[in-house]
PDB file of C-alpha atoms in Angstrom:
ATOM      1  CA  UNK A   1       0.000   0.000   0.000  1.00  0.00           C
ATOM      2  CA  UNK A   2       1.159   3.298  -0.970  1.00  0.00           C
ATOM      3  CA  UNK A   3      -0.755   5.609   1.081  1.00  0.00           C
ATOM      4  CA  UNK A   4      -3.634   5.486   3.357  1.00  0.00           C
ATOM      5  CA  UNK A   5      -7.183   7.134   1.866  1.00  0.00           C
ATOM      6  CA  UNK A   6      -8.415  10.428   2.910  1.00  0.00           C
ATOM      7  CA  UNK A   7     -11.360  12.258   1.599  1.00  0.00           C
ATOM      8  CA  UNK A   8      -9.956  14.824  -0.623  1.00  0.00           C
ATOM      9  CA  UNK A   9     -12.456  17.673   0.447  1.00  0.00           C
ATOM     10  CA  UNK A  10     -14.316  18.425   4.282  1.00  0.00           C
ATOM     11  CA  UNK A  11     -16.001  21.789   3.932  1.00  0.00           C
ATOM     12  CA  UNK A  12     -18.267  23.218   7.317  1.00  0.00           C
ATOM     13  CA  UNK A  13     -19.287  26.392   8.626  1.00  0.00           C
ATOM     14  CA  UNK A  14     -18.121  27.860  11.431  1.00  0.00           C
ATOM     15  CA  UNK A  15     -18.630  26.411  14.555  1.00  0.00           C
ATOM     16  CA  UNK A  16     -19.421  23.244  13.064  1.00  0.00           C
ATOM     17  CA  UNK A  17     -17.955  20.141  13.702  1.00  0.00           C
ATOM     18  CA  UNK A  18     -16.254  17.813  10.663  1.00  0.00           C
ATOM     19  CA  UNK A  19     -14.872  14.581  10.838  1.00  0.00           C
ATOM     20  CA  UNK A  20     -11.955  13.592   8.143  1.00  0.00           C
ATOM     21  CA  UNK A  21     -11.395   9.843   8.131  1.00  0.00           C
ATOM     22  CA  UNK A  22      -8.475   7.853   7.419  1.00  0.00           C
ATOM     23  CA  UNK A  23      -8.764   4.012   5.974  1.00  0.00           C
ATOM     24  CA  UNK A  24      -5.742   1.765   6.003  1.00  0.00           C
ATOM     25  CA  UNK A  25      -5.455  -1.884   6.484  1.00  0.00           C
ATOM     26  CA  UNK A  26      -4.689  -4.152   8.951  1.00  0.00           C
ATOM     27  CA  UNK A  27      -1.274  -4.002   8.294  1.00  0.00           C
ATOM     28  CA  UNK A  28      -1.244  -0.556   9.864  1.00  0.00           C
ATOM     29  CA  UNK A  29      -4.097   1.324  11.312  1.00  0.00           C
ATOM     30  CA  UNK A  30      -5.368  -2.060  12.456  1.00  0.00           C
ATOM     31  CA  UNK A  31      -2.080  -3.494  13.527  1.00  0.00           C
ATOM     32  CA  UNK A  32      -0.792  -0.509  15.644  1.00  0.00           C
ATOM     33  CA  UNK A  33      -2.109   2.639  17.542  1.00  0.00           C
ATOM     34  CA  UNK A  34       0.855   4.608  15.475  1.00  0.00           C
ATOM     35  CA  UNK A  35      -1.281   6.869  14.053  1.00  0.00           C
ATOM     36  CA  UNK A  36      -0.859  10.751  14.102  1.00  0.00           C
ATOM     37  CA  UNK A  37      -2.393  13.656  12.205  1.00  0.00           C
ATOM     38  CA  UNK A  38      -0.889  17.148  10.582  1.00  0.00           C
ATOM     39  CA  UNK A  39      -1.888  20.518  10.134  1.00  0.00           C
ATOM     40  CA  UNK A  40      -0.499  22.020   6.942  1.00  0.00           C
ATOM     41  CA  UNK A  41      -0.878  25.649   5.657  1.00  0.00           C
ATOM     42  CA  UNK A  42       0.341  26.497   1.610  1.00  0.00           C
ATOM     43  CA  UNK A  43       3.936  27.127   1.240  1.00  0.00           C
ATOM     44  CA  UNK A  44       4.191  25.922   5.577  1.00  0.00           C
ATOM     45  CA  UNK A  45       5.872  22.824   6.830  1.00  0.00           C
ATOM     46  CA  UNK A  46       3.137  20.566   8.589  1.00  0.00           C
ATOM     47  CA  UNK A  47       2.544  20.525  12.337  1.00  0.00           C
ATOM     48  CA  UNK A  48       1.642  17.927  14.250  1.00  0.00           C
ATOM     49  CA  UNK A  49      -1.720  18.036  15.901  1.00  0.00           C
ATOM     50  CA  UNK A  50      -2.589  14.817  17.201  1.00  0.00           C
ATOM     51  CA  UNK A  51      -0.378  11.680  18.191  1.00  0.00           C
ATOM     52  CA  UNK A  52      -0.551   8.075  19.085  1.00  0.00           C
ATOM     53  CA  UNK A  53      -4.189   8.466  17.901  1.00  0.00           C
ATOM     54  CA  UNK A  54      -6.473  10.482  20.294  1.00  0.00           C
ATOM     55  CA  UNK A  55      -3.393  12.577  22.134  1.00  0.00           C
ATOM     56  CA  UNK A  56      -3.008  16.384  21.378  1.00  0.00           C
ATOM     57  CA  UNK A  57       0.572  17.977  22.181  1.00  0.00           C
ATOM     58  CA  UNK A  58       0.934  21.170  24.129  1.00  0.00           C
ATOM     59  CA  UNK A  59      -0.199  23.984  22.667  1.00  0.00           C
ATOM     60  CA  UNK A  60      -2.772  22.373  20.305  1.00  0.00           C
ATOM     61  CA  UNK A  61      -6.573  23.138  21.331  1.00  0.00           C
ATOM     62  CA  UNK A  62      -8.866  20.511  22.327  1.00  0.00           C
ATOM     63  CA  UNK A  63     -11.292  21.087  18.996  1.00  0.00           C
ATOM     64  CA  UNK A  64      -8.769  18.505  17.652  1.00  0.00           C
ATOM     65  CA  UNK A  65      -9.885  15.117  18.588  1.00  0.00           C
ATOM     66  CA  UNK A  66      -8.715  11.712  16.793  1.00  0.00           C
ATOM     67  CA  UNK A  67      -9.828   8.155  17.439  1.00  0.00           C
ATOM     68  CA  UNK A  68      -9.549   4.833  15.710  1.00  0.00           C
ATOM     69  CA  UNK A  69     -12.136   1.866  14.432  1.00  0.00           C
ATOM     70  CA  UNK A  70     -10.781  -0.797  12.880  1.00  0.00           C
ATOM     71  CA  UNK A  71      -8.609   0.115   9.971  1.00  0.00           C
ATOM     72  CA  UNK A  72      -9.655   3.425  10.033  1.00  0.00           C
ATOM     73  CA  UNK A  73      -8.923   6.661  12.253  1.00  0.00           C
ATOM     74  CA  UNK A  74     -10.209   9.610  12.249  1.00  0.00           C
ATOM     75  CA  UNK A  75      -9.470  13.437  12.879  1.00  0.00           C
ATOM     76  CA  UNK A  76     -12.540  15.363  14.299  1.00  0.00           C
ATOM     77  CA  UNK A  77     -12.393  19.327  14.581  1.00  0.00           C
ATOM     78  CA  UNK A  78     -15.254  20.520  16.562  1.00  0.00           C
ATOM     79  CA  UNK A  79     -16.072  24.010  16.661  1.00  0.00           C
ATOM     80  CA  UNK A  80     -14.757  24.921  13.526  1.00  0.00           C
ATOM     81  CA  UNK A  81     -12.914  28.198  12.766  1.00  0.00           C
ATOM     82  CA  UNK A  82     -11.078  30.357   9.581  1.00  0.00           C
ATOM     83  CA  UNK A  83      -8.269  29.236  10.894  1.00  0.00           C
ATOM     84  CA  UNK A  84      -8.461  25.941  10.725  1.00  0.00           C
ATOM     85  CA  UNK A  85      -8.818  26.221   6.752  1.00  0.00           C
ATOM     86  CA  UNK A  86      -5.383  24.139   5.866  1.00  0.00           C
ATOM     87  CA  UNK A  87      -5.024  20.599   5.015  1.00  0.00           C
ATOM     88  CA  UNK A  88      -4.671  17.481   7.083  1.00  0.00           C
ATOM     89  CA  UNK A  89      -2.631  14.585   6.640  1.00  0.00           C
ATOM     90  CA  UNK A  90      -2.873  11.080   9.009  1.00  0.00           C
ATOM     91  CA  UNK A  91       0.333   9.165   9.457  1.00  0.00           C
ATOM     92  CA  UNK A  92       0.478   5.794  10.634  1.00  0.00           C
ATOM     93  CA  UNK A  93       3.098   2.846  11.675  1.00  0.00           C
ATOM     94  CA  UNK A  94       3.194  -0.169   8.898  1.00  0.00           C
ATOM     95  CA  UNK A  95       4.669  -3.338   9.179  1.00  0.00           C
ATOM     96  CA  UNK A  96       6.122  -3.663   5.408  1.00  0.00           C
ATOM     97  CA  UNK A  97       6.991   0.125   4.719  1.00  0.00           C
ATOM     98  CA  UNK A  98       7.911   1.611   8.414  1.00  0.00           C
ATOM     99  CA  UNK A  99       5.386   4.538   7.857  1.00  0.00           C
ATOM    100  CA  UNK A 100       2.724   5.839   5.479  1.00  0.00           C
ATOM    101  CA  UNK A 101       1.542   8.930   5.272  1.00  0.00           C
ATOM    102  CA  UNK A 102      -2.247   9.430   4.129  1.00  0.00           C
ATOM    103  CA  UNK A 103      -3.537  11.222   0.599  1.00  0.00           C
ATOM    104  CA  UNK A 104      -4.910  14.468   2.411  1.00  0.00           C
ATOM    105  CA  UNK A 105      -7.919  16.182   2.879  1.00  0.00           C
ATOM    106  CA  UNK A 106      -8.649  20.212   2.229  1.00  0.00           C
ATOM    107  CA  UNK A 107     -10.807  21.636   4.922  1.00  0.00           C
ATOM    108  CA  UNK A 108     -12.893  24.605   3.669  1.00  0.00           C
ATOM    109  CA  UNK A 109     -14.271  26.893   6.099  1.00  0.00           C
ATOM    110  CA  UNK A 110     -17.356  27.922   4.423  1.00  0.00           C
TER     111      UNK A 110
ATOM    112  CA  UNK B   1      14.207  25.029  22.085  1.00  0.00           C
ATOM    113  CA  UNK B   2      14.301  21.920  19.343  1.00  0.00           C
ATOM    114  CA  UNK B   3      15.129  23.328  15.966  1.00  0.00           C
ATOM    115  CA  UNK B   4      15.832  21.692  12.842  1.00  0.00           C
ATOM    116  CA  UNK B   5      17.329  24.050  10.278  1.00  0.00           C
ATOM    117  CA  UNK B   6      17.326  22.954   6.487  1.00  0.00           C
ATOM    118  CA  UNK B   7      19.910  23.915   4.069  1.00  0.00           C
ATOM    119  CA  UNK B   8      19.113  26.542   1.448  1.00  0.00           C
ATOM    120  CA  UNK B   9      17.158  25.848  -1.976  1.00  0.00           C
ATOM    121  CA  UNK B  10      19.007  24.603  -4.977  1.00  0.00           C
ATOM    122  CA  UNK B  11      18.559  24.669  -8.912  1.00  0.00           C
ATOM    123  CA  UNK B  12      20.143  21.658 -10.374  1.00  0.00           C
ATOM    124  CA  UNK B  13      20.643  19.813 -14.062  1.00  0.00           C
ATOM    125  CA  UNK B  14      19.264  16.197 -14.232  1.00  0.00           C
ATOM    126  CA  UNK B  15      22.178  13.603 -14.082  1.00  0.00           C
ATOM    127  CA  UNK B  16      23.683  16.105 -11.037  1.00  0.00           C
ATOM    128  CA  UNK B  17      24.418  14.835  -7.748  1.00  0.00           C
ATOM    129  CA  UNK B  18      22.910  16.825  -3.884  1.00  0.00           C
ATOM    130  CA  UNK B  19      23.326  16.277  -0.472  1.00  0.00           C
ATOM    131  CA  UNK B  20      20.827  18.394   1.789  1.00  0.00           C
ATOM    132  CA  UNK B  21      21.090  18.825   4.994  1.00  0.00           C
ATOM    133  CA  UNK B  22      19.240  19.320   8.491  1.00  0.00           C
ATOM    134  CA  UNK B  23      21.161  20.359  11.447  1.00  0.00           C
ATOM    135  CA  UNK B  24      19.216  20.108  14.652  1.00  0.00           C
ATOM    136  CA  UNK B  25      18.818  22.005  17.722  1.00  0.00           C
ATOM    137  CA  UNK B  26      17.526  21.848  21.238  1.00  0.00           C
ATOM    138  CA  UNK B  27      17.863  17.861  21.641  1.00  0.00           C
ATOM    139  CA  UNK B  28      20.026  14.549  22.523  1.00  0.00           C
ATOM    140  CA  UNK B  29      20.333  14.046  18.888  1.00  0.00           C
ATOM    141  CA  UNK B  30      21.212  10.264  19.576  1.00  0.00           C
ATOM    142  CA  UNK B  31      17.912   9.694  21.221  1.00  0.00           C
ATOM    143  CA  UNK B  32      15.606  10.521  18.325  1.00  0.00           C
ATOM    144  CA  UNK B  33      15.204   9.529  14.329  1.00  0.00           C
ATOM    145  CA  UNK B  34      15.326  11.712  11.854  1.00  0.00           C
ATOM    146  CA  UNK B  35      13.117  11.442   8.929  1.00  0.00           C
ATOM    147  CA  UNK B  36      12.606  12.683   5.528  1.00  0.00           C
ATOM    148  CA  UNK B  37       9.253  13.560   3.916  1.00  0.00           C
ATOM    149  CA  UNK B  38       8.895  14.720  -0.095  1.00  0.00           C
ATOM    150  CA  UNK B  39       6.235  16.975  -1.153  1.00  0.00           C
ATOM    151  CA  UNK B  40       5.849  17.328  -5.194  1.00  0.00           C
ATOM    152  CA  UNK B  41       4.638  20.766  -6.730  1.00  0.00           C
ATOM    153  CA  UNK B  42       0.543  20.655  -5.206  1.00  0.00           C
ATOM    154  CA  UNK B  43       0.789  17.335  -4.500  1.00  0.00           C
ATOM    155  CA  UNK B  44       0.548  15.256  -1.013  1.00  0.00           C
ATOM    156  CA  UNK B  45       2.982  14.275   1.600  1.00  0.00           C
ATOM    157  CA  UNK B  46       5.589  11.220   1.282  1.00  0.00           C
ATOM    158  CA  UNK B  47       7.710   9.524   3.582  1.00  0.00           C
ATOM    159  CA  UNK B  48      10.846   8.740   2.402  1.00  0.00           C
ATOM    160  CA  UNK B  49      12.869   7.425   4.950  1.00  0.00           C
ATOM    161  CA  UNK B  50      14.242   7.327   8.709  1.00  0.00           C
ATOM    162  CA  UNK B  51      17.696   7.298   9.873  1.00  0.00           C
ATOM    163  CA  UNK B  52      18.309   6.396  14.070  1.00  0.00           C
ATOM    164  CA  UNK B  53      20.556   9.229  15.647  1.00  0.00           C
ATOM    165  CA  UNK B  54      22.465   6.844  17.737  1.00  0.00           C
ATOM    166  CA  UNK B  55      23.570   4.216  15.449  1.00  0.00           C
ATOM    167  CA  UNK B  56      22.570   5.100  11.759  1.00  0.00           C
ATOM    168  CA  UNK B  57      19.885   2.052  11.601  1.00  0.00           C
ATOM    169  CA  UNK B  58      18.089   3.203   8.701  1.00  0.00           C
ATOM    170  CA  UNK B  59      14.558   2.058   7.164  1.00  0.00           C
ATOM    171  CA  UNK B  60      14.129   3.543   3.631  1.00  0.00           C
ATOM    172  CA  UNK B  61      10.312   3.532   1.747  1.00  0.00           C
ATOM    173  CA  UNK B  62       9.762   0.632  -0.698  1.00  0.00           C
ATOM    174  CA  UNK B  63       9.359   3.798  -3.338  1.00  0.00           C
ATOM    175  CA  UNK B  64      12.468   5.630  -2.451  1.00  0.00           C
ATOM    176  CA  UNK B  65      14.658   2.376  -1.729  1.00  0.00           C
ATOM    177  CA  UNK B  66      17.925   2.731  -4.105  1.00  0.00           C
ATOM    178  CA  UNK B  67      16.936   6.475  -5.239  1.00  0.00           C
ATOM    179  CA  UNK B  68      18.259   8.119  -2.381  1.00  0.00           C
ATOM    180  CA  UNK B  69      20.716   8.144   0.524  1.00  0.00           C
ATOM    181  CA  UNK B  70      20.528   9.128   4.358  1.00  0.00           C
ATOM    182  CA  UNK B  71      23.242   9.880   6.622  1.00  0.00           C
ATOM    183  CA  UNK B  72      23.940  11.530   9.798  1.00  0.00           C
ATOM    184  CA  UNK B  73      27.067  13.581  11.206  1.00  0.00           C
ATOM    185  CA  UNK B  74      26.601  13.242  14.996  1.00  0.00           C
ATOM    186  CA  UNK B  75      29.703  15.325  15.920  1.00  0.00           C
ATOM    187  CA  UNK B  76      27.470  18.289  14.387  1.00  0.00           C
ATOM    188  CA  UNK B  77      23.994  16.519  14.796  1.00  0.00           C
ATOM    189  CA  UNK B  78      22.945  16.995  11.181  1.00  0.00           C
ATOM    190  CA  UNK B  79      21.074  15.046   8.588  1.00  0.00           C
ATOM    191  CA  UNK B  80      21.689  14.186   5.172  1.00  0.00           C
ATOM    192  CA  UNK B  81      19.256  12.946   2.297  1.00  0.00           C
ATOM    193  CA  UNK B  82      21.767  12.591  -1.139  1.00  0.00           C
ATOM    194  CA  UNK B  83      21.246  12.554  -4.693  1.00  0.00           C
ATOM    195  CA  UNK B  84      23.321  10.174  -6.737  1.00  0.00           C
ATOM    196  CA  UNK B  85      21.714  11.424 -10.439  1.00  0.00           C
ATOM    197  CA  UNK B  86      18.752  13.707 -10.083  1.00  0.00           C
ATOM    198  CA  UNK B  87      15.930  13.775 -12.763  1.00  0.00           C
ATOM    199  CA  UNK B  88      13.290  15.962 -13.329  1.00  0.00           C
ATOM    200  CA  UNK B  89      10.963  14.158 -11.198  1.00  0.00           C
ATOM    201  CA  UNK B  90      12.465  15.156  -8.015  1.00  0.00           C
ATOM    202  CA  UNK B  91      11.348  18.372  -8.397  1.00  0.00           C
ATOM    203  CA  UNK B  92       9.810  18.991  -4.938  1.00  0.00           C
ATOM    204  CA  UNK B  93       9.907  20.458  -1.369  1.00  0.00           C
ATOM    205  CA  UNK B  94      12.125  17.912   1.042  1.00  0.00           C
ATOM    206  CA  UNK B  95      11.321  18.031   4.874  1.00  0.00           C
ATOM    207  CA  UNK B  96      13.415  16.573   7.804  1.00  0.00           C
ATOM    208  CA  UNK B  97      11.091  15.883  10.564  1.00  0.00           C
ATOM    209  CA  UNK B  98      11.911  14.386  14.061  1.00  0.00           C
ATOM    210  CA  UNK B  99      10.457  11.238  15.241  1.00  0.00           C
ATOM    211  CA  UNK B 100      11.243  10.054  19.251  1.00  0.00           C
ATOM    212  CA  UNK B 101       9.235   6.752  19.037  1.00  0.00           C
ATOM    213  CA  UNK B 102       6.833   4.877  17.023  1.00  0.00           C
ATOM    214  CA  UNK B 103       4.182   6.647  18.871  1.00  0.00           C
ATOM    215  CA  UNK B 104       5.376   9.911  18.993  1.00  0.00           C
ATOM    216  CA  UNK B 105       4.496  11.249  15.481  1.00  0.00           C
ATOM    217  CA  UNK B 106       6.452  13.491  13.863  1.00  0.00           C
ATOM    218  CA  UNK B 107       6.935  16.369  16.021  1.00  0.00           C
ATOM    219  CA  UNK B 108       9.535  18.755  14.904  1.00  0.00           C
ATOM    220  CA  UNK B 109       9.638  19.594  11.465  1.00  0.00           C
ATOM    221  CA  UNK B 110      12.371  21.641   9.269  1.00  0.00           C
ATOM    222  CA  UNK B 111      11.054  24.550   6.888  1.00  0.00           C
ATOM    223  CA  UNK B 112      11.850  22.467   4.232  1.00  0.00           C
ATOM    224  CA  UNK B 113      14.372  22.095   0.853  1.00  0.00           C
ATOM    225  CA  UNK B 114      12.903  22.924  -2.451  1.00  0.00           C
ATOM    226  CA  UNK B 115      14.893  21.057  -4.787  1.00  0.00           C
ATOM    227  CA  UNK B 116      14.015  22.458  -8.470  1.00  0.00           C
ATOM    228  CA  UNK B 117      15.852  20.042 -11.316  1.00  0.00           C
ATOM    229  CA  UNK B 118      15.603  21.391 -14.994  1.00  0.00           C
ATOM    230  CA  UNK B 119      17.746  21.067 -17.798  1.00  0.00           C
TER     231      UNK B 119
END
């Protein structure tokens, strides 16, 4: 596997809450509860946001919220504001290729 | 304060050899790896490979296996991702990023390399 499948669009309003999903196998997501998730603005290196699934580093505000089912995790930003218009990436542990990283989603704050 | 600082962008022919590097800041650079991550022109995020501070135990992608080459300098705690022959396609932005453990995620990132190769 080459990459783990995000939805390439999540658009919301503000305040909303979306939910961007992740689907790997069980080879990774499945297999491990590696999996972390990445802020990105254009032209910006990413930042992490969420790590070893559901935990937020300091600094990051608890709108960010990430659990796993299965083969598939998922990044949920409740609350949503302008600021959080970027794109998100998952990343997650895999037996055959150390790490993938997952296709992307944009987040449009309508 | 953990910092890793990126070496500057570069314009190079195809056929032409690079080394970029990533000297870090802040951190016990033998306790963490360092990895690499390519991003194409508009295009999504790819890990390339991971290289231990410690001991150079390195774990290279199944796509970028025999393309490139990672090395570290420990006396000046800086990481290398190198070129043999560059084409075209490696046109892109090149991050270093700092992993602790598997479960850590990638929490340190450099501002990143562009890497622009045209004949």
């Amino acid at each position: 596997q080459s990459a783990l499948t995000q939805p390439a669009s999540v658009s919301g309003s503000p305040g909303q809450s979306i939910t961007i999903s992740c689907t790997g196998t069980s080879s990774d997501i499945g297999a491990y509860n590696f999996v972390s998730w990445y802020q990105q603005y254009p032209g910006k290196a990413p930042k992490l946001i969420i790590y070893e699934v559901s935990n937020r580093p300091s600094g990051i505000p608890n709108r960010f919220s990430g659990s796993k089912s299965g083969n598939t995790a998922s990044l949920t930003i409740s609350g949503l504001q302008a600021e959080d218009d970027a794109d998100y990436y998952c990343d997650s542990y895999a037996r055959s290729t150390s790490y993938l990283f997952g296709t992307g989603t944009k987040v449009t704050v309508l | 304060e953990v910092q890793l600082v990126q070496s500057g962008a570069e314009v190079k022919k195809p056929g032409e050899s690079l080394k970029i590097s990533c000297e870090t800041f802040g951190y016990t650079f033998t306790n963490a790896w360092i990895g690499w991550v390519r991003q194409m022109p508009g295009k999504g995020l790819e890990w390339m490979g991971i290289i231990y501070g410690a001991d150079s135990t390195t774990r290279y992608s199944p796509s970028f296996q025999g393309q490139v080459t990672l090395s570290i300098d420990k006396s000046i705690t800086t990481a290398y991702l190198h070129w043999s022959s560059l084409t075209a396609s490696d046109t892109a932005t090149y991050y270093c990023a700092r992993r602790l453990t598997f479960a850590s995620g990638w929490d340190y990132w450099g501002r990143g390399t562009l890497i622009t190769v045209s004949s």
